[in-house]
């Protein structure tokens, strides 16, 4: 059973549809207590970092999520869900993240359009990883974001994407994965990645 | 490098595609979901559905369609047509659409843009702007191009970006349906005036038009309807042509 954290940020229907499509059984986790017993956790997120962080605290997921990480429960953060795994975000001020992956979330610093909206390639790091097993290097994924993650430890960087400079589009630390793009909207490769998380991570 | 997007647009009436497409092997040319899947196979980057239903059933039908699409289509899709209240956005997004496009209502009640962006995120709010050349500038028209609002198109584009729109779908009423190419001048003016992405729409007839929309019109995405519906080109053909012209596309 895959638990999808519902901290009242954004619509979870598409994510649930995609996970079900690849054969996963899912349930929406509305309270921290409901996390008990799930094998893996998907942690989505859209909108502003500060607002998402506030909702995560208000619905009392902050510490329980960190506890699940200590228990080695595999977790996949998506978009702002990925960003929240990091230490600090500089979106409209300075906000504290869960601090599970040391590093920062910063606004794109270039003259290209912001948000980055659309399909871009992900270059996988050399190390093999169950998350991208069977997916070709430099495959296309669908992105929508104005801020990007920059981990302190280069080893946390499993995938990078170029948008006026490189940023971390897939991060990993132990049993914790984060993807900046939306696998649930990235057609076959996105579904493949979700299937990998469900079956191999 | 971010790819330029190709977006087929389908007109929907009573839950069915208005101009049925006769693709080979398609069982039901009027079923939006079947057509969407076909465009998906051709590597369309996104899809737009414009609902022109005028009955009381409108809201219910489009919600059902969004929900069916979301279960079978794993690329982003936008639904537009007659969206005038925050509840309409709520309904369509909850059913599974990634974005909504707002046209006339954005002019009449601009707070719909800011409210929508606040509740559902900017990425969800596409503002459709219909323009016509009026003297030396372009005016914004509403109600399917019948009403001149008197608003300057560039100023209005800046305003919707300020209010929190995530994208602008820009349709030139002069070139729409003429198949003589996109209006490059206004596309470029607006694309350079705002930081959010611009989807060029209206006027596509040839492969070169997709290229000039990006190169000269500075569009981030290009929308077309009839060239795809009548099978003049497949999405893949368009992308291969663009790639050969040096434009980054997802193939």
Short mmCIF file of N, CA and C in Angstrom, two decimals, chain B residues 53-200:
data_model
loop_
_atom_site.label_atom_id
_atom_site.label_comp_id
_atom_site.label_asym_id
_atom_site.label_seq_id
_atom_site.Cartn_x
_atom_site.Cartn_y
_atom_site.Cartn_z
N UNK B 53 -20.31 23.92 -25.30
CA UNK B 53 -21.67 23.51 -24.94
C UNK B 53 -22.44 24.71 -24.38
N UNK B 54 -23.70 24.84 -24.81
CA UNK B 54 -24.47 26.00 -24.34
C UNK B 54 -25.69 25.58 -23.52
N UNK B 55 -25.74 24.35 -23.08
CA UNK B 55 -26.92 23.89 -22.33
C UNK B 55 -26.66 23.89 -20.83
N UNK B 56 -27.69 23.59 -20.06
CA UNK B 56 -27.56 23.52 -18.61
C UNK B 56 -26.70 22.35 -18.15
N UNK B 57 -26.55 21.39 -19.02
CA UNK B 57 -25.76 20.20 -18.71
C UNK B 57 -24.26 20.46 -18.76
N UNK B 58 -23.90 21.64 -19.28
CA UNK B 58 -22.51 21.99 -19.57
C UNK B 58 -21.53 21.59 -18.46
N UNK B 59 -21.79 22.09 -17.25
CA UNK B 59 -20.84 21.88 -16.15
C UNK B 59 -20.65 20.40 -15.82
N UNK B 60 -21.78 19.70 -15.80
CA UNK B 60 -21.75 18.28 -15.44
C UNK B 60 -20.95 17.50 -16.50
N UNK B 61 -21.23 17.77 -17.75
CA UNK B 61 -20.58 17.03 -18.84
C UNK B 61 -19.07 17.27 -18.87
N UNK B 62 -18.68 18.51 -18.68
CA UNK B 62 -17.25 18.82 -18.80
C UNK B 62 -16.49 18.23 -17.61
N UNK B 63 -17.15 18.19 -16.47
CA UNK B 63 -16.55 17.57 -15.29
C UNK B 63 -16.32 16.08 -15.52
N UNK B 64 -17.33 15.45 -16.10
CA UNK B 64 -17.21 14.02 -16.39
C UNK B 64 -16.07 13.76 -17.38
N UNK B 65 -15.97 14.66 -18.36
CA UNK B 65 -14.91 14.50 -19.36
C UNK B 65 -13.54 14.66 -18.71
N UNK B 66 -13.38 15.68 -17.88
CA UNK B 66 -12.09 15.92 -17.21
C UNK B 66 -11.70 14.69 -16.40
N UNK B 67 -12.67 14.11 -15.74
CA UNK B 67 -12.38 12.98 -14.89
C UNK B 67 -11.98 11.74 -15.73
N UNK B 68 -12.65 11.53 -16.85
CA UNK B 68 -12.27 10.42 -17.74
C UNK B 68 -10.88 10.64 -18.32
N UNK B 69 -10.62 11.88 -18.76
CA UNK B 69 -9.31 12.18 -19.34
C UNK B 69 -8.20 11.93 -18.33
N UNK B 70 -8.44 12.36 -17.10
CA UNK B 70 -7.41 12.26 -16.07
C UNK B 70 -7.08 10.82 -15.71
N UNK B 71 -8.00 9.92 -15.95
CA UNK B 71 -7.72 8.52 -15.66
C UNK B 71 -6.94 7.85 -16.78
N UNK B 72 -6.98 8.42 -17.98
CA UNK B 72 -6.37 7.73 -19.11
C UNK B 72 -5.25 8.49 -19.82
N UNK B 73 -5.07 9.75 -19.43
CA UNK B 73 -4.12 10.57 -20.16
C UNK B 73 -3.08 11.09 -19.17
N UNK B 74 -1.82 10.78 -19.42
CA UNK B 74 -0.82 11.19 -18.44
C UNK B 74 0.10 12.27 -18.98
N UNK B 75 -0.51 13.24 -19.67
CA UNK B 75 0.16 14.49 -20.01
C UNK B 75 -0.77 15.61 -19.55
N UNK B 76 -0.25 16.83 -19.42
CA UNK B 76 -1.10 17.91 -18.90
C UNK B 76 -2.21 18.28 -19.88
N UNK B 77 -3.37 18.59 -19.34
CA UNK B 77 -4.42 19.11 -20.21
C UNK B 77 -5.18 20.26 -19.57
N UNK B 78 -5.67 21.13 -20.45
CA UNK B 78 -6.36 22.36 -20.05
C UNK B 78 -7.80 22.28 -20.51
N UNK B 79 -8.70 22.78 -19.69
CA UNK B 79 -10.10 22.88 -20.11
C UNK B 79 -10.53 24.34 -20.03
N UNK B 80 -11.17 24.81 -21.12
CA UNK B 80 -11.66 26.18 -21.14
C UNK B 80 -13.05 26.24 -21.73
N UNK B 81 -13.62 27.41 -21.71
CA UNK B 81 -14.95 27.60 -22.29
C UNK B 81 -15.97 27.95 -21.23
N UNK B 82 -16.28 29.23 -21.13
CA UNK B 82 -17.35 29.66 -20.24
C UNK B 82 -17.03 29.60 -18.75
N UNK B 83 -15.76 29.55 -18.41
CA UNK B 83 -15.41 29.53 -16.98
C UNK B 83 -15.49 30.94 -16.42
N UNK B 84 -16.42 31.15 -15.48
CA UNK B 84 -16.62 32.52 -14.99
C UNK B 84 -16.65 32.62 -13.48
N UNK B 85 -16.55 31.49 -12.79
CA UNK B 85 -16.60 31.52 -11.33
C UNK B 85 -15.53 30.63 -10.75
N UNK B 86 -15.15 30.94 -9.52
CA UNK B 86 -14.13 30.13 -8.85
C UNK B 86 -14.64 28.69 -8.69
N UNK B 87 -15.93 28.51 -8.53
CA UNK B 87 -16.49 27.15 -8.39
C UNK B 87 -16.28 26.33 -9.67
N UNK B 88 -16.34 27.02 -10.82
CA UNK B 88 -16.10 26.29 -12.07
C UNK B 88 -14.68 25.76 -12.10
N UNK B 89 -13.73 26.59 -11.67
CA UNK B 89 -12.33 26.18 -11.65
C UNK B 89 -12.17 24.99 -10.69
N UNK B 90 -12.76 25.16 -9.52
CA UNK B 90 -12.70 24.11 -8.50
C UNK B 90 -13.20 22.77 -9.06
N UNK B 91 -14.37 22.82 -9.69
CA UNK B 91 -14.98 21.60 -10.24
C UNK B 91 -14.06 20.91 -11.23
N UNK B 92 -13.52 21.70 -12.14
CA UNK B 92 -12.75 21.13 -13.25
C UNK B 92 -11.40 20.61 -12.76
N UNK B 93 -10.78 21.36 -11.85
CA UNK B 93 -9.48 20.94 -11.32
C UNK B 93 -9.64 19.70 -10.43
N UNK B 94 -10.68 19.71 -9.62
CA UNK B 94 -10.90 18.55 -8.74
C UNK B 94 -11.17 17.30 -9.58
N UNK B 95 -11.83 17.48 -10.71
CA UNK B 95 -12.12 16.34 -11.58
C UNK B 95 -10.84 15.81 -12.24
N UNK B 96 -9.79 16.64 -12.29
CA UNK B 96 -8.51 16.12 -12.79
C UNK B 96 -7.81 16.94 -13.86
N UNK B 97 -8.42 18.06 -14.29
CA UNK B 97 -7.72 18.90 -15.27
C UNK B 97 -6.52 19.56 -14.61
N UNK B 98 -5.45 19.76 -15.37
CA UNK B 98 -4.26 20.40 -14.81
C UNK B 98 -4.38 21.91 -14.82
N UNK B 99 -5.08 22.41 -15.84
CA UNK B 99 -5.19 23.85 -15.99
C UNK B 99 -6.59 24.20 -16.49
N UNK B 100 -7.00 25.43 -16.25
CA UNK B 100 -8.21 25.95 -16.87
C UNK B 100 -7.82 27.19 -17.66
N UNK B 101 -8.54 27.44 -18.74
CA UNK B 101 -8.28 28.70 -19.43
C UNK B 101 -9.50 29.60 -19.27
N UNK B 102 -9.21 30.85 -18.96
CA UNK B 102 -10.26 31.84 -18.69
C UNK B 102 -10.14 32.92 -19.74
N UNK B 103 -11.26 33.29 -20.35
CA UNK B 103 -11.20 34.27 -21.42
C UNK B 103 -11.99 35.53 -21.06
N UNK B 104 -13.25 35.61 -21.48
CA UNK B 104 -14.06 36.80 -21.23
C UNK B 104 -14.14 37.14 -19.75
N UNK B 105 -14.30 36.11 -18.92
CA UNK B 105 -14.48 36.35 -17.49
C UNK B 105 -13.26 37.02 -16.87
N UNK B 106 -12.09 36.79 -17.45
CA UNK B 106 -10.88 37.40 -16.91
C UNK B 106 -10.94 38.92 -17.09
N UNK B 107 -11.55 39.35 -18.18
CA UNK B 107 -11.68 40.79 -18.42
C UNK B 107 -12.75 41.39 -17.51
N UNK B 108 -13.89 40.68 -17.41
CA UNK B 108 -15.00 41.19 -16.60
C UNK B 108 -14.69 41.16 -15.11
N UNK B 109 -14.06 40.07 -14.67
CA UNK B 109 -13.74 39.94 -13.23
C UNK B 109 -12.29 39.48 -13.09
N UNK B 110 -11.36 40.45 -13.19
CA UNK B 110 -9.92 40.08 -13.12
C UNK B 110 -9.55 39.37 -11.83
N UNK B 111 -10.34 39.59 -10.75
CA UNK B 111 -10.00 38.94 -9.48
C UNK B 111 -10.13 37.41 -9.58
N UNK B 112 -10.83 36.94 -10.61
CA UNK B 112 -10.90 35.49 -10.84
C UNK B 112 -9.51 34.91 -11.08
N UNK B 113 -8.65 35.71 -11.74
CA UNK B 113 -7.28 35.27 -12.00
C UNK B 113 -6.52 35.13 -10.68
N UNK B 114 -6.58 36.20 -9.87
CA UNK B 114 -5.80 36.17 -8.62
C UNK B 114 -6.35 35.14 -7.64
N UNK B 115 -7.67 35.06 -7.56
CA UNK B 115 -8.27 34.06 -6.66
C UNK B 115 -7.92 32.65 -7.11
N UNK B 116 -8.01 32.42 -8.40
CA UNK B 116 -7.71 31.10 -8.96
C UNK B 116 -6.26 30.73 -8.70
N UNK B 117 -5.36 31.71 -8.92
CA UNK B 117 -3.94 31.46 -8.73
C UNK B 117 -3.64 31.17 -7.27
N UNK B 118 -4.32 31.90 -6.39
CA UNK B 118 -4.07 31.72 -4.96
C UNK B 118 -4.53 30.34 -4.50
N UNK B 119 -5.71 29.94 -4.97
CA UNK B 119 -6.26 28.67 -4.50
C UNK B 119 -5.65 27.45 -5.18
N UNK B 120 -5.34 27.57 -6.45
CA UNK B 120 -4.91 26.37 -7.19
C UNK B 120 -3.49 26.48 -7.73
N UNK B 121 -2.84 27.61 -7.54
CA UNK B 121 -1.49 27.81 -8.05
C UNK B 121 -1.53 28.46 -9.43
N UNK B 122 -0.53 29.30 -9.69
CA UNK B 122 -0.46 30.00 -10.97
C UNK B 122 -0.42 29.05 -12.15
N UNK B 123 0.27 27.90 -11.94
CA UNK B 123 0.45 26.95 -13.05
C UNK B 123 -0.88 26.47 -13.60
N UNK B 124 -1.92 26.65 -12.81
CA UNK B 124 -3.24 26.14 -13.16
C UNK B 124 -4.06 27.14 -13.98
N UNK B 125 -3.66 28.41 -13.97
CA UNK B 125 -4.50 29.46 -14.56
C UNK B 125 -3.90 29.96 -15.87
N UNK B 126 -4.56 29.60 -16.96
CA UNK B 126 -4.17 30.08 -18.28
C UNK B 126 -5.16 31.18 -18.65
N UNK B 127 -4.66 32.36 -19.00
CA UNK B 127 -5.59 33.39 -19.46
C UNK B 127 -5.54 33.46 -20.98
N UNK B 128 -6.71 33.26 -21.58
CA UNK B 128 -6.82 33.32 -23.04
C UNK B 128 -7.09 34.77 -23.42
N UNK B 129 -6.27 35.30 -24.32
CA UNK B 129 -6.47 36.68 -24.78
C UNK B 129 -6.69 36.65 -26.29
N UNK B 130 -7.85 37.15 -26.70
CA UNK B 130 -8.17 37.25 -28.13
C UNK B 130 -7.89 38.69 -28.57
N UNK B 131 -7.08 38.84 -29.61
CA UNK B 131 -6.72 40.20 -30.02
C UNK B 131 -7.03 40.46 -31.49
N UNK B 132 -7.27 41.72 -31.81
CA UNK B 132 -7.44 42.17 -33.20
C UNK B 132 -6.64 43.45 -33.37
N UNK B 133 -6.00 43.56 -34.53
CA UNK B 133 -5.25 44.78 -34.82
C UNK B 133 -6.24 45.93 -34.98
N UNK B 134 -5.99 47.00 -34.25
CA UNK B 134 -6.89 48.15 -34.28
C UNK B 134 -6.01 49.38 -34.42
N UNK B 135 -5.92 49.92 -35.61
CA UNK B 135 -4.98 51.02 -35.84
C UNK B 135 -3.56 50.51 -35.72
N UNK B 136 -2.76 51.20 -34.88
CA UNK B 136 -1.36 50.81 -34.73
C UNK B 136 -1.14 49.80 -33.61
N UNK B 137 -2.22 49.50 -32.87
CA UNK B 137 -2.01 48.57 -31.75
C UNK B 137 -3.03 47.43 -31.84
N UNK B 138 -3.04 46.60 -30.82
CA UNK B 138 -3.95 45.45 -30.79
C UNK B 138 -4.88 45.63 -29.60
N UNK B 139 -6.17 45.43 -29.84
CA UNK B 139 -7.14 45.49 -28.75
C UNK B 139 -7.55 44.09 -28.33
N UNK B 140 -7.97 43.99 -27.06
CA UNK B 140 -8.47 42.73 -26.54
C UNK B 140 -9.96 42.63 -26.88
N UNK B 141 -10.35 41.52 -27.44
CA UNK B 141 -11.76 41.26 -27.74
C UNK B 141 -12.27 40.12 -26.87
N UNK B 142 -13.57 40.19 -26.55
CA UNK B 142 -14.16 39.08 -25.78
C UNK B 142 -15.39 38.56 -26.52
N UNK B 143 -16.03 37.57 -25.87
CA UNK B 143 -17.25 36.96 -26.43
C UNK B 143 -17.01 36.49 -27.87
N UNK B 144 -16.04 35.61 -27.98
CA UNK B 144 -15.66 35.02 -29.27
C UNK B 144 -15.31 36.07 -30.31
N UNK B 145 -14.67 37.10 -29.87
CA UNK B 145 -14.17 38.10 -30.82
C UNK B 145 -15.21 39.12 -31.27
N UNK B 146 -16.35 39.15 -30.60
CA UNK B 146 -17.41 40.06 -31.05
C UNK B 146 -17.37 41.40 -30.33
N UNK B 147 -16.72 41.44 -29.15
CA UNK B 147 -16.75 42.69 -28.37
C UNK B 147 -15.36 43.28 -28.20
N UNK B 148 -15.21 44.51 -28.63
CA UNK B 148 -13.95 45.23 -28.43
C UNK B 148 -13.97 45.82 -27.02
N UNK B 149 -13.04 45.37 -26.18
CA UNK B 149 -13.01 45.88 -24.81
C UNK B 149 -12.30 47.23 -24.75
N UNK B 150 -11.60 47.58 -25.82
CA UNK B 150 -10.82 48.82 -25.82
C UNK B 150 -9.49 48.68 -25.09
N UNK B 151 -9.28 47.51 -24.45
CA UNK B 151 -8.03 47.31 -23.71
C UNK B 151 -6.87 47.07 -24.68
N UNK B 152 -5.73 47.66 -24.37
CA UNK B 152 -4.53 47.41 -25.16
C UNK B 152 -3.99 46.01 -24.81
N UNK B 153 -3.72 45.21 -25.83
CA UNK B 153 -3.36 43.81 -25.61
C UNK B 153 -2.10 43.65 -24.76
N UNK B 154 -1.08 44.49 -25.02
CA UNK B 154 0.17 44.35 -24.28
C UNK B 154 -0.03 44.72 -22.80
N UNK B 155 -0.79 45.81 -22.59
CA UNK B 155 -1.05 46.23 -21.21
C UNK B 155 -1.85 45.17 -20.46
N UNK B 156 -2.83 44.61 -21.14
CA UNK B 156 -3.66 43.58 -20.51
C UNK B 156 -2.83 42.32 -20.19
N UNK B 157 -1.92 41.97 -21.09
CA UNK B 157 -1.05 40.81 -20.85
C UNK B 157 -0.21 41.04 -19.60
N UNK B 158 0.33 42.25 -19.46
CA UNK B 158 1.14 42.55 -18.27
C UNK B 158 0.27 42.45 -17.02
N UNK B 159 -0.97 42.93 -17.13
CA UNK B 159 -1.87 42.91 -15.98
C UNK B 159 -2.22 41.47 -15.56
N UNK B 160 -2.52 40.61 -16.52
CA UNK B 160 -2.88 39.24 -16.13
C UNK B 160 -1.66 38.52 -15.53
N UNK B 161 -0.47 38.84 -16.02
CA UNK B 161 0.74 38.24 -15.44
C UNK B 161 0.90 38.72 -14.00
N UNK B 162 0.64 40.02 -13.79
CA UNK B 162 0.76 40.58 -12.45
C UNK B 162 -0.26 39.94 -11.49
N UNK B 163 -1.46 39.65 -12.03
CA UNK B 163 -2.51 39.06 -11.20
C UNK B 163 -2.25 37.59 -10.87
N UNK B 164 -1.29 36.99 -11.55
CA UNK B 164 -0.93 35.61 -11.17
C UNK B 164 -1.22 34.55 -12.22
N UNK B 165 -1.53 34.96 -13.44
CA UNK B 165 -1.72 33.95 -14.49
C UNK B 165 -0.42 33.19 -14.70
N UNK B 166 -0.53 31.91 -15.01
CA UNK B 166 0.68 31.10 -15.22
C UNK B 166 1.13 31.10 -16.66
N UNK B 167 0.18 31.35 -17.56
CA UNK B 167 0.47 31.34 -19.00
C UNK B 167 -0.55 32.22 -19.71
N UNK B 168 -0.19 32.62 -20.91
CA UNK B 168 -1.13 33.36 -21.75
C UNK B 168 -1.33 32.60 -23.06
N UNK B 169 -2.59 32.36 -23.39
CA UNK B 169 -2.90 31.76 -24.68
C UNK B 169 -3.39 32.88 -25.59
N UNK B 170 -2.56 33.24 -26.55
CA UNK B 170 -2.81 34.44 -27.34
C UNK B 170 -3.36 34.08 -28.72
N UNK B 171 -4.58 34.48 -28.98
CA UNK B 171 -5.20 34.19 -30.28
C UNK B 171 -5.41 35.47 -31.07
N UNK B 172 -4.89 35.48 -32.27
CA UNK B 172 -5.13 36.62 -33.14
C UNK B 172 -6.41 36.36 -33.94
N UNK B 173 -7.42 37.21 -33.73
CA UNK B 173 -8.70 37.02 -34.42
C UNK B 173 -8.54 37.30 -35.92
N UNK B 174 -7.53 38.09 -36.27
CA UNK B 174 -7.31 38.39 -37.69
C UNK B 174 -6.80 37.15 -38.44
N UNK B 175 -5.93 36.40 -37.77
CA UNK B 175 -5.35 35.26 -38.49
C UNK B 175 -6.06 33.94 -38.22
N UNK B 176 -6.91 33.90 -37.19
CA UNK B 176 -7.56 32.65 -36.83
C UNK B 176 -8.42 32.12 -37.97
N UNK B 177 -8.21 30.86 -38.33
CA UNK B 177 -9.02 30.24 -39.38
C UNK B 177 -8.56 30.55 -40.80
N UNK B 178 -7.60 31.46 -40.94
CA UNK B 178 -7.15 31.86 -42.29
C UNK B 178 -6.00 30.97 -42.79
N UNK B 179 -5.36 30.29 -41.86
CA UNK B 179 -4.26 29.37 -42.18
C UNK B 179 -3.09 30.06 -42.88
N UNK B 180 -2.89 31.33 -42.55
CA UNK B 180 -1.83 32.10 -43.20
C UNK B 180 -0.70 32.43 -42.23
N UNK B 181 -0.68 31.73 -41.12
CA UNK B 181 0.39 31.94 -40.14
C UNK B 181 -0.09 32.72 -38.93
N UNK B 182 0.65 32.56 -37.84
CA UNK B 182 0.34 33.25 -36.59
C UNK B 182 0.67 34.73 -36.74
N UNK B 183 0.04 35.57 -35.92
CA UNK B 183 0.40 36.99 -35.91
C UNK B 183 1.68 37.15 -35.10
N UNK B 184 2.79 37.23 -35.82
CA UNK B 184 4.10 37.18 -35.15
C UNK B 184 4.38 38.45 -34.36
N UNK B 185 3.93 39.58 -34.88
CA UNK B 185 4.26 40.86 -34.25
C UNK B 185 3.70 40.95 -32.83
N UNK B 186 2.41 40.63 -32.67
CA UNK B 186 1.82 40.78 -31.33
C UNK B 186 2.32 39.68 -30.40
N UNK B 187 2.58 38.50 -30.96
CA UNK B 187 3.14 37.44 -30.13
C UNK B 187 4.47 37.87 -29.53
N UNK B 188 5.30 38.45 -30.38
CA UNK B 188 6.62 38.85 -29.93
C UNK B 188 6.55 39.98 -28.91
N UNK B 189 5.68 40.97 -29.21
CA UNK B 189 5.53 42.10 -28.29
C UNK B 189 5.15 41.62 -26.89
N UNK B 190 4.17 40.72 -26.84
CA UNK B 190 3.69 40.25 -25.54
C UNK B 190 4.70 39.32 -24.89
N UNK B 191 5.31 38.44 -25.69
CA UNK B 191 6.28 37.51 -25.12
C UNK B 191 7.44 38.27 -24.48
N UNK B 192 7.82 39.40 -25.08
CA UNK B 192 8.93 40.16 -24.52
C UNK B 192 8.50 41.08 -23.37
N UNK B 193 7.17 41.28 -23.26
CA UNK B 193 6.68 42.19 -22.21
C UNK B 193 6.42 41.47 -20.88
N UNK B 194 6.22 40.16 -20.93
CA UNK B 194 5.93 39.43 -19.68
C UNK B 194 6.91 38.27 -19.51
N UNK B 195 7.01 37.78 -18.26
CA UNK B 195 7.97 36.69 -18.03
C UNK B 195 7.30 35.33 -18.09
N UNK B 196 5.98 35.28 -18.16
CA UNK B 196 5.31 33.98 -18.21
C UNK B 196 5.24 33.47 -19.65
N UNK B 197 5.08 32.15 -19.82
CA UNK B 197 5.06 31.58 -21.18
C UNK B 197 3.85 32.03 -22.00
N UNK B 198 4.08 32.11 -23.32
CA UNK B 198 3.02 32.48 -24.26
C UNK B 198 2.74 31.30 -25.19
N UNK B 199 1.45 30.99 -25.33
CA UNK B 199 1.03 29.98 -26.30
C UNK B 199 0.45 30.71 -27.50
N UNK B 200 1.08 30.57 -28.67
CA UNK B 200 0.57 31.21 -29.88
C UNK B 200 -0.58 30.39 -30.43
#
